[in-house]
Coordinates of C-alpha atoms and ligand atoms in Angstrom, one line a residue:
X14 CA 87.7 -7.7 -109.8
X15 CA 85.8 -6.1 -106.9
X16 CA 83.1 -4.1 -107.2
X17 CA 83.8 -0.3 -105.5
X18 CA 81.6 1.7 -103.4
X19 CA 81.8 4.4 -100.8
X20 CA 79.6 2.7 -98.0
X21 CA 79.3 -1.0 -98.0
X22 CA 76.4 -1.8 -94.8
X23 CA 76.1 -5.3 -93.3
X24 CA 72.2 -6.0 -92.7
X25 CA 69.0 -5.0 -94.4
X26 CA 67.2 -4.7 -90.8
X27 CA 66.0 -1.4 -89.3
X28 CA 69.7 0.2 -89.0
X29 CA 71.0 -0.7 -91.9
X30 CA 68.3 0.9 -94.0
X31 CA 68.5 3.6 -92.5
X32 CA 72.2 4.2 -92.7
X33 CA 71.9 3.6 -96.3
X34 CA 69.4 6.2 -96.9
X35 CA 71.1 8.9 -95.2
X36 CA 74.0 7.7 -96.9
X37 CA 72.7 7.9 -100.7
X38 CA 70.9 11.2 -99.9
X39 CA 74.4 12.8 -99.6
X40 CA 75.3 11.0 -103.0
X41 CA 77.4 8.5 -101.7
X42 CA 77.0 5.4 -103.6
X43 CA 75.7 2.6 -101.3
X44 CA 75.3 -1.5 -101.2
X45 CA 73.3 -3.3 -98.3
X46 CA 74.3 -7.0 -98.3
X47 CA 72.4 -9.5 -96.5
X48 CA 72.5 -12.6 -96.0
X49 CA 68.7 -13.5 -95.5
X50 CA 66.2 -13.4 -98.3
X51 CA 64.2 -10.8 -97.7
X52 CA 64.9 -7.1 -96.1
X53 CA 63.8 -6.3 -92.7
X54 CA 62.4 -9.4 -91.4
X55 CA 62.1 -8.0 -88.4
X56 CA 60.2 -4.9 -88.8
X57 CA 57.8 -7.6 -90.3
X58 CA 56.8 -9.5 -87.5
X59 CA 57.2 -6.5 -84.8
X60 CA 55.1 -5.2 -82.8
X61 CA 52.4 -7.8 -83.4
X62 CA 52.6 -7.6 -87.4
X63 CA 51.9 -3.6 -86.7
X64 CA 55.6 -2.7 -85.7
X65 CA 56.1 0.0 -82.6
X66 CA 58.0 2.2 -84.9
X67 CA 58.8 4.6 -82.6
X68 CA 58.1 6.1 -78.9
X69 CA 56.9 9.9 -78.7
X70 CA 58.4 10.0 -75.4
X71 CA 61.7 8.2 -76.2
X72 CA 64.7 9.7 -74.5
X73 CA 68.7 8.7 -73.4
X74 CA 66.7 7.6 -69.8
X75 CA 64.6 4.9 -71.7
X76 CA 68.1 3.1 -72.7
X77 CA 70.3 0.5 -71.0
X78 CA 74.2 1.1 -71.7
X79 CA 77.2 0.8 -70.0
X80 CA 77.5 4.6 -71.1
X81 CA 74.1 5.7 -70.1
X82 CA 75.1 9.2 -72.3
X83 CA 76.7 7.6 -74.8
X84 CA 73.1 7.6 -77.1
X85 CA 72.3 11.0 -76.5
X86 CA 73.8 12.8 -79.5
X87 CA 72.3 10.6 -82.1
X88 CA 68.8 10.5 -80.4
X89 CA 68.8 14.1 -80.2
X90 CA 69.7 14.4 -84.3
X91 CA 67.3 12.1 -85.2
X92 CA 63.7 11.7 -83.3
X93 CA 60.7 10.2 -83.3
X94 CA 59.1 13.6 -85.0
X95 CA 61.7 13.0 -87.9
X96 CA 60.4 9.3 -88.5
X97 CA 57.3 10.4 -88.2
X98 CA 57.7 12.7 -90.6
X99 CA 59.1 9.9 -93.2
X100 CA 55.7 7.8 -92.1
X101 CA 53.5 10.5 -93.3
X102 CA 55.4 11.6 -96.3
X103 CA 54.7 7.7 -97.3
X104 CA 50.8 8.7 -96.0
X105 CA 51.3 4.9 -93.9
X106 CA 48.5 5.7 -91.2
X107 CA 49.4 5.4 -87.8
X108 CA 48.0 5.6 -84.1
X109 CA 49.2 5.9 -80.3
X110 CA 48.5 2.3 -78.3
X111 CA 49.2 3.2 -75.0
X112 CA 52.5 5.2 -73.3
X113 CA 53.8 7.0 -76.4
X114 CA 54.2 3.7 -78.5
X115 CA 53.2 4.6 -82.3
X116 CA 51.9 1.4 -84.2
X117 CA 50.8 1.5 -87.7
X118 CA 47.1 1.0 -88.5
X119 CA 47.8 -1.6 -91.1
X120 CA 50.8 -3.1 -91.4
X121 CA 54.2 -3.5 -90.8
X122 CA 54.9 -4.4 -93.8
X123 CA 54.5 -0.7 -95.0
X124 CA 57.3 0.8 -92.9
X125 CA 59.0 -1.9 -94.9
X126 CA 58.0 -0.8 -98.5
X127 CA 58.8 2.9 -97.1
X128 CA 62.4 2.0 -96.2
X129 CA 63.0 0.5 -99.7
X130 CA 61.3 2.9 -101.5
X131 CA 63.7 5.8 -100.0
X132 CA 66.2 3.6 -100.3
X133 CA 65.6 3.3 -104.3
X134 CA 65.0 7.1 -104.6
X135 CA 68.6 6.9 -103.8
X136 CA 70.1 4.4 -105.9
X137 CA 71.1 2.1 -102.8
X138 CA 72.0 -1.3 -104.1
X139 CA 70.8 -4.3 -102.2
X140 CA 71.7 -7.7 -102.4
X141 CA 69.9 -10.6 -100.5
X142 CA 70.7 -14.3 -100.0
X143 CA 74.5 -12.6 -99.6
X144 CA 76.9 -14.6 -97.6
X145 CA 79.9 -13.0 -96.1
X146 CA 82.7 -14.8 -95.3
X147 CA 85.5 -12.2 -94.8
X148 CA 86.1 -9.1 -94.4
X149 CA 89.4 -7.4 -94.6
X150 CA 91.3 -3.9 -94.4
X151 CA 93.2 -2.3 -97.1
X152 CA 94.1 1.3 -97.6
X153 CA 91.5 2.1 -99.4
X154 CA 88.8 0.7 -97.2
X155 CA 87.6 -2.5 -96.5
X156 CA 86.9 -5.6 -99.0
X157 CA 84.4 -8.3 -98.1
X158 CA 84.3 -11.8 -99.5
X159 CA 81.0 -13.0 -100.3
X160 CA 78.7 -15.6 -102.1
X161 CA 78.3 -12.9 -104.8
X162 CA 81.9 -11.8 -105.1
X163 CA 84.0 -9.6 -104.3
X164 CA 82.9 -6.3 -102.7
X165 CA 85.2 -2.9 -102.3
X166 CA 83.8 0.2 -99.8
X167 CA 85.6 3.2 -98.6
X168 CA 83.3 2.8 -95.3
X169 CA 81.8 -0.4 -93.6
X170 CA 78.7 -0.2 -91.7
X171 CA 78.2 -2.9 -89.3
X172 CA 74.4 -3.4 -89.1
X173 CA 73.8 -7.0 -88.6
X174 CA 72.1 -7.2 -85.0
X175 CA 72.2 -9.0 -82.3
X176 CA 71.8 -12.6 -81.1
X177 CA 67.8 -12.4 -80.6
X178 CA 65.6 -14.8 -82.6
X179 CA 68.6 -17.3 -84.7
X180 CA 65.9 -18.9 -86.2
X181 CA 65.1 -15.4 -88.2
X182 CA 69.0 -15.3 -89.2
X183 CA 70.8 -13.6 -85.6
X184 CA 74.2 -14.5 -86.6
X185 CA 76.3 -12.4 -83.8
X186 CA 78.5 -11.9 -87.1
X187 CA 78.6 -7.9 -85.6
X188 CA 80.2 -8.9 -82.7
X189 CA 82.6 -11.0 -84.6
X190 CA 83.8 -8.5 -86.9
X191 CA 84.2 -6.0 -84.1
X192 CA 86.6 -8.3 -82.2
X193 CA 88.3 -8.9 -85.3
X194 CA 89.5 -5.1 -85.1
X195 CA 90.8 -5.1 -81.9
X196 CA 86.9 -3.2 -80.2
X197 CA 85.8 -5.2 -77.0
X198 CA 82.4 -6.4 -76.6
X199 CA 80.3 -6.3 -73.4
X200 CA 78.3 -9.0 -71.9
X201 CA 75.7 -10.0 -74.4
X202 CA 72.3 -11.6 -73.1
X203 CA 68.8 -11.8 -74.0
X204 CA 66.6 -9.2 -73.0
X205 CA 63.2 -8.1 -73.1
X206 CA 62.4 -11.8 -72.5
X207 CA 60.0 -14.0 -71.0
X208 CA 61.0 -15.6 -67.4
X209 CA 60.5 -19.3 -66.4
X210 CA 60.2 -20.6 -63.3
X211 CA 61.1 -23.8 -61.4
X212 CA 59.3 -26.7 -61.6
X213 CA 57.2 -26.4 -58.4
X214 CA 56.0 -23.0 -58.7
X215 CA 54.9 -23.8 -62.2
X216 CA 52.8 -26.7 -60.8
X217 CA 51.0 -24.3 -58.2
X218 CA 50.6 -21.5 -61.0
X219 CA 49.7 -24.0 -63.8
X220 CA 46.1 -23.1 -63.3
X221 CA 46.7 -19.7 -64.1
X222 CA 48.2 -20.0 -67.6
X223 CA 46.8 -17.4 -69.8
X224 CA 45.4 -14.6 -67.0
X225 CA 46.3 -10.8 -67.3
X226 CA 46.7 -8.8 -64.6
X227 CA 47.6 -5.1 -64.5
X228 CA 50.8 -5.2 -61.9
X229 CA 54.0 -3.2 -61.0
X230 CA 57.1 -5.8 -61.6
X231 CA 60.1 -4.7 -59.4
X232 CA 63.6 -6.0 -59.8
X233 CA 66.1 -4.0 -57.3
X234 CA 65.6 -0.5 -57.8
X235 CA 63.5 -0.4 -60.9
X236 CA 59.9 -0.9 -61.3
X237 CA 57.3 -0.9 -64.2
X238 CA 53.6 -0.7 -64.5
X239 CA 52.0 -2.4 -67.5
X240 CA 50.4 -6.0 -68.4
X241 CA 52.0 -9.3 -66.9
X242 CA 50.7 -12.7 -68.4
X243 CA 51.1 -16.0 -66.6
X244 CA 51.9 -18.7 -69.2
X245 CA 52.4 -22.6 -69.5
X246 CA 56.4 -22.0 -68.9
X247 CA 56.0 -18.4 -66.2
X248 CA 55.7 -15.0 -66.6
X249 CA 55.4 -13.1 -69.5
X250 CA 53.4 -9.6 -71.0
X251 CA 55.1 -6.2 -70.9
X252 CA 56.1 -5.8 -67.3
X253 CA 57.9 -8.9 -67.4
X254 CA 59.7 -8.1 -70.6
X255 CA 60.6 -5.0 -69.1
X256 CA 61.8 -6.0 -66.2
X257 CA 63.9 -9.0 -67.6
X258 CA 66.7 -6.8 -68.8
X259 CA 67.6 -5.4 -65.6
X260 CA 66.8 -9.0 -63.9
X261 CA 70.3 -11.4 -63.5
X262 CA 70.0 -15.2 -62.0
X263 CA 69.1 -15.5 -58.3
X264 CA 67.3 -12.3 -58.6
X265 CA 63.9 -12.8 -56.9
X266 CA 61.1 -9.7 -58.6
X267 CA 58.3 -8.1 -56.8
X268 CA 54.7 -8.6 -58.0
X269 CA 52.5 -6.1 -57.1
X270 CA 48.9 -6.5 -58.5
X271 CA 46.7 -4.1 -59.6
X272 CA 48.7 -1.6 -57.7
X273 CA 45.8 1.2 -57.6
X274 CA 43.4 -1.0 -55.3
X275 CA 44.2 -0.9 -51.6
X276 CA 43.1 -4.7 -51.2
X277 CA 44.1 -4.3 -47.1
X278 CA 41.2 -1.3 -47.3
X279 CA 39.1 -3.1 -50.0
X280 CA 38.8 -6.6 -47.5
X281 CA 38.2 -4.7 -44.4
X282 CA 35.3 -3.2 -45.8
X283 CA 33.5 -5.8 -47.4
X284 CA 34.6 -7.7 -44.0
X285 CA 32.4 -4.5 -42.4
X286 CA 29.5 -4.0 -44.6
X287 CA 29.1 -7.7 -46.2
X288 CA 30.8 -10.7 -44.0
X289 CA 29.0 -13.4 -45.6
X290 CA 30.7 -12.6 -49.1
X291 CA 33.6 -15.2 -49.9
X292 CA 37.4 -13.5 -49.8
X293 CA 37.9 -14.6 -53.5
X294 CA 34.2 -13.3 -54.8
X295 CA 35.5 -9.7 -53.1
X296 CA 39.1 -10.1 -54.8
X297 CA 37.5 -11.3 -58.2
X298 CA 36.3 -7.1 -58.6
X299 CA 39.6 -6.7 -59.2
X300 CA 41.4 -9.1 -60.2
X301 CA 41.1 -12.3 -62.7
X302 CA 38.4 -14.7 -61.4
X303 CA 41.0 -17.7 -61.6
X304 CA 44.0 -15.7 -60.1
X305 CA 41.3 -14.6 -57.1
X306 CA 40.5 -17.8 -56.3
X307 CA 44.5 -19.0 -56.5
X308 CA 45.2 -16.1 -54.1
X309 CA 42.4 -17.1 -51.2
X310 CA 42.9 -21.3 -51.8
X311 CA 46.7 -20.9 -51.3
X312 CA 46.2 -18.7 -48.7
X313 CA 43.7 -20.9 -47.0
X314 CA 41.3 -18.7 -46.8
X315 CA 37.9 -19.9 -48.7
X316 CA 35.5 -18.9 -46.3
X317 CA 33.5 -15.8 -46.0
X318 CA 35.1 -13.1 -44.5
X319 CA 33.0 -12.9 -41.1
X320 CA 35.3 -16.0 -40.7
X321 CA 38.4 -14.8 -40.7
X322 CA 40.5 -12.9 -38.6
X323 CA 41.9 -9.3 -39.3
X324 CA 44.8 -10.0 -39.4
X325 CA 44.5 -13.0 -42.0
X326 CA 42.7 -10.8 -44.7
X327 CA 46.4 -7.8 -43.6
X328 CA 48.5 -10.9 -45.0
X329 CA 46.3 -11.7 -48.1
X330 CA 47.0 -8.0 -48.6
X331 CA 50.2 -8.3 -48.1
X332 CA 51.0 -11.2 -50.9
X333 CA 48.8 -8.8 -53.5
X334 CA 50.8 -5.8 -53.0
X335 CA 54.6 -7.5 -52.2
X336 CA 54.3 -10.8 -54.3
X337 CA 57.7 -12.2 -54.4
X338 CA 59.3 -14.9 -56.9
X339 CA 62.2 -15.6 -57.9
X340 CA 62.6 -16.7 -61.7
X341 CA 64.6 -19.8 -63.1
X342 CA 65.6 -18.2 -65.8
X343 CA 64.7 -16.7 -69.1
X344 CA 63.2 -18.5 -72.1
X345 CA 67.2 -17.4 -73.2
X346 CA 67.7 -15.7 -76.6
X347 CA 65.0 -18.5 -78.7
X348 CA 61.7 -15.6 -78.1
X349 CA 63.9 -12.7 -76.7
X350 CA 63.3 -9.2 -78.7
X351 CA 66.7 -7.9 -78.4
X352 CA 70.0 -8.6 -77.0
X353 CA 71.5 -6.3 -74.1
X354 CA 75.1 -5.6 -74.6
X355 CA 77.1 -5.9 -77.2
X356 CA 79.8 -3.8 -79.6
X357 CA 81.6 -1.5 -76.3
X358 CA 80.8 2.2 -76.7
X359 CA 84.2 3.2 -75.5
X360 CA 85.6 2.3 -78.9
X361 CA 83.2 4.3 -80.9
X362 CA 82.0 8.4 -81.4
X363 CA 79.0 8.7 -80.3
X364 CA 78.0 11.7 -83.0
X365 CA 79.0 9.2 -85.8
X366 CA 79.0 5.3 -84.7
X367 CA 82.7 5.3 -86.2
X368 CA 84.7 3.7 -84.6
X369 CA 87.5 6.0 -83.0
X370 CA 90.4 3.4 -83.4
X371 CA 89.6 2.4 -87.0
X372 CA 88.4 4.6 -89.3
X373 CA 85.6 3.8 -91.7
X374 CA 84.1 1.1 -89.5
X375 CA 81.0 2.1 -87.9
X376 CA 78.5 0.2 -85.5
X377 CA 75.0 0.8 -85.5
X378 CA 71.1 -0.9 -84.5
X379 CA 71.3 -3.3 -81.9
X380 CA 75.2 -4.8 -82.2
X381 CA 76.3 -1.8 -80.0
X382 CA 75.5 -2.0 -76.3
X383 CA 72.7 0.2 -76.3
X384 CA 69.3 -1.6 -75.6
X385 CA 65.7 0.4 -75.4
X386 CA 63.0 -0.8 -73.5
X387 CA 59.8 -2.1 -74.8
X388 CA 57.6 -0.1 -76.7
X389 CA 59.4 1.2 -79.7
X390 CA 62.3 2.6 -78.2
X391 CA 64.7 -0.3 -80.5
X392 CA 63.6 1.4 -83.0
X393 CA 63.8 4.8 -82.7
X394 CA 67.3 3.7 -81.4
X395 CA 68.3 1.8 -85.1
X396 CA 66.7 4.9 -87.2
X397 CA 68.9 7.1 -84.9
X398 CA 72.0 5.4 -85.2
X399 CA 71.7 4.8 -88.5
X400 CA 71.2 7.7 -89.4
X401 CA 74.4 9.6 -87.4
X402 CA 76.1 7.0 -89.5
X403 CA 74.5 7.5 -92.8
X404 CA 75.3 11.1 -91.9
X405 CA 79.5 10.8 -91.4
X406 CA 80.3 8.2 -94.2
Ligands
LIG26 P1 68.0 -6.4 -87.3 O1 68.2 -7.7 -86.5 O2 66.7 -5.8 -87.5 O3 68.7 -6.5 -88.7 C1 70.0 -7.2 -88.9 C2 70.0 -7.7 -90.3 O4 71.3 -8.3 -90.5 C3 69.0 -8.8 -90.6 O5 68.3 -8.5 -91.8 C4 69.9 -10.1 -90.7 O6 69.4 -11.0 -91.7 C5 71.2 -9.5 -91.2 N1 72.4 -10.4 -90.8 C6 72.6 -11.0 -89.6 N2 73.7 -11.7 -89.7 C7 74.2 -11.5 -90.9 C8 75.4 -12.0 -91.6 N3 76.2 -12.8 -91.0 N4 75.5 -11.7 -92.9 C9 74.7 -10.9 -93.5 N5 73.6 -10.4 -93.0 C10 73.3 -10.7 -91.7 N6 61.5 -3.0 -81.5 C11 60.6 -1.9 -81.5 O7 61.1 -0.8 -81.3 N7 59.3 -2.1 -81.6 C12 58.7 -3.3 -81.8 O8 57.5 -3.4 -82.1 C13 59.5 -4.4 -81.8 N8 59.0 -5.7 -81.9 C14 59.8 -6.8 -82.0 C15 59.2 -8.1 -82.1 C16 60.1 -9.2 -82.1 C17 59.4 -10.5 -82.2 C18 61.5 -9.0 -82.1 C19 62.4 -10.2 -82.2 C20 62.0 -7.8 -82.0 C21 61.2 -6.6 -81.9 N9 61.8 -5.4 -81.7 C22 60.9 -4.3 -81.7 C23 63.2 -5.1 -81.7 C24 63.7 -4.7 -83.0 O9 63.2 -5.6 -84.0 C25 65.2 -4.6 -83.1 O10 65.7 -3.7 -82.1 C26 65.7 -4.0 -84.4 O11 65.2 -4.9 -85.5 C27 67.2 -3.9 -84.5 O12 67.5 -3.5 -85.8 P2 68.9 -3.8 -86.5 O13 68.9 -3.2 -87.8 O14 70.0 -3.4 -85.6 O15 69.0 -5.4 -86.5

């Protein structure tokens, strides 16, 4: 005999908690199944073991979609203030990093304990170590198959990610189940990813493994400002993760270092008033001491600046402000924080997550083709979601 519920939700992550809260705070009765042993897992080791909960400034511009207005409506029901408010009802302490990103003060963990809590208050039912092996349509809802038997909900909630991280349980198992109702998915890759680079390159920057720069990573028409790190495989830190989800192969990116120093100004100068200083001692107020030297060695320019001609010191400048590389690749879907893509937003109402072509089945978190950038926005954009849902079942 299967069990009966109202609202049956795939995944115990960030979504799926969420939907289930809303859900059982308008009585419905409620079971999350996953199939991993714990809830959350990756709330856990977000944002540095602090988890970016949410982004003060997070808005329908900070999101990549095919539908760039398909995530308005449930952003704007459900914002950061409204998690916020949750946070400090749970008195979890909590502080700004940098750009609107909120990060708790202790541990991510907590946001975790907070989620289950409400989710208790409620009389949610959740069931871990849960294999799913089918799930079917009848006219009374849906009925999944699973390692714990049978299970019968009015409404399924599809909250079971994307294909970031298999190692912490990414299945794709969202994507399946929406193809298996007829809704088309879009191309799925990883995003918010580090980028490799060929062989060579790597070589000539291997001396610069683990040096920060502040720089201003184009790809195309879009640019961001924040941290880039080389490492032992490329180029990694916030820029780069940013910029990896608009970046496709044969794309070559724009490096632009420490983008508030005019370094054509800065040389000339020093050239002026100093000539006997060395071209990398001058760059090394600005930059890294390693990546100053790499700059005036590959350039050919270790010699002090009295030496050099004009026009020499213009190209130097040049290289800092216009850097250009172009990536191998990515370091693929193993380290990447979310996938871009996914469940098609044509097939579903964007006040609810339902989809419009089978009712009772909803979408929500990081399956659907809605992908923030870094800094808390994937969040915000699971509590969201998963809350329009919670709100329609
Ligand atoms: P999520 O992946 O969280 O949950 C899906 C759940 O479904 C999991 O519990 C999984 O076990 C379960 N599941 C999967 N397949 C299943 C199956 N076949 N059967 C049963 N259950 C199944 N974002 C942000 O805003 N701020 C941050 O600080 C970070 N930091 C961060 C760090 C790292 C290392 C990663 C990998 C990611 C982030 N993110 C982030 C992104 C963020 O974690 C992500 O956007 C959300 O977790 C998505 O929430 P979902 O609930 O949609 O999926």
């Amino acid at each position: 005999m299967a069990r009966n519920y109202d609202v049956a939700i795939i995944g115990a992550g960030a979504a799926g908690m969420m939907a289930a809260i809303a859900a059982g705070r308008r009585g419905r009765s409620v079971i999350v199944l996953d199939h991993a042993k714990a809830p959350g897992e990756k709330i856990r080791i977000s944002g540095g073991g602090r988890c970016n909960f949410t982004n003060l400034h997070a808005g329908p511009k900070n999101y990549l979609s095919e539908n760039a207005h398909f995530a308005k409506s449930a952003l704007a029901r459900y914002t950061p203030a409204d998690f916020i408010a949750m946070v400090d009802r749970h008195r979890i302490g909590w502080h700004e990093k940098t750009l609107g990103q909120l990060f708790c003060d202790d541990s991510a963990k907590d946001i975790i304990r907070m989620l289950l809590e409400e989710m208790r208050a409620v009389a949610v039912e959740l069931r871990l170590s849960c294999e799913i092996s089918e799930v079917a349509r009848d006219e009374g809802g849906y009925c999944l198959s699973t390692s714990q038997g049978q299970i019968h909900a009015s409404s399924l909630i599809v909250a079971c990610g994307g294909k970031s991280i298999p190692k912490m349980g990414a299945t794709g198992f969202a994507y399946r189940i929406a193809e298996q109702f007829g809704l088309s998915v879009t191309e799925t890759r990883p995003a918010l990813v580090p980028l490799t680079l060929e062989p060579n390159l790597l070589g000539e920057l291997s001396d610069l493994s683990g040096v920060a720069v502040n720089a201003d990573v184009a790809c195309g028409k879009t640019r961001f400002n924040e941290a880039l790190l080389f490492t032992h495989r490329g180029l990694s830190g916030p820029s780069i993760l940013q910029i990896s989800s608009y970046w496709r192969e044969g794309d070559e990116i724009t490096l632009s270092l420490e983008p508030g120093v005019d370094f054509a100004a800065l040389l000339k100068t020093a050239k002026q008033e100093n000539g006997r200083q060395q071209v990398q001692t001058v760059l090394a107020h600005h930059l890294p001491k390693r990546l100053a030297q790499y700059l005036a060695e590959t350039a050919r320019l270790e010699r002090p600046l009295a030496d050099l001609p004009d026009k020499a010191l213009a190209t130097l400048a040049d290289r800092i402000r216009s850097w250009k590389i172009k990536p191998a690749g990515s370091e693929g879907y193993r380290t990447a924080e979310v996938t871009l893509g996914g469940v098609d937003t044509r097939h579903l109402d964007s006040r609810s997550m339902e989809a419009k072509s089978v009712p009772g089945l909803y979408f929500i978190g990081e399956c659907v083709d809605v992908t923030g950038w870094l800094g808390g926005y994937n969040f915000q954009w699971a509590w969201a979601s998963g809350h329009a849902a919670g709100e329609s079942v």
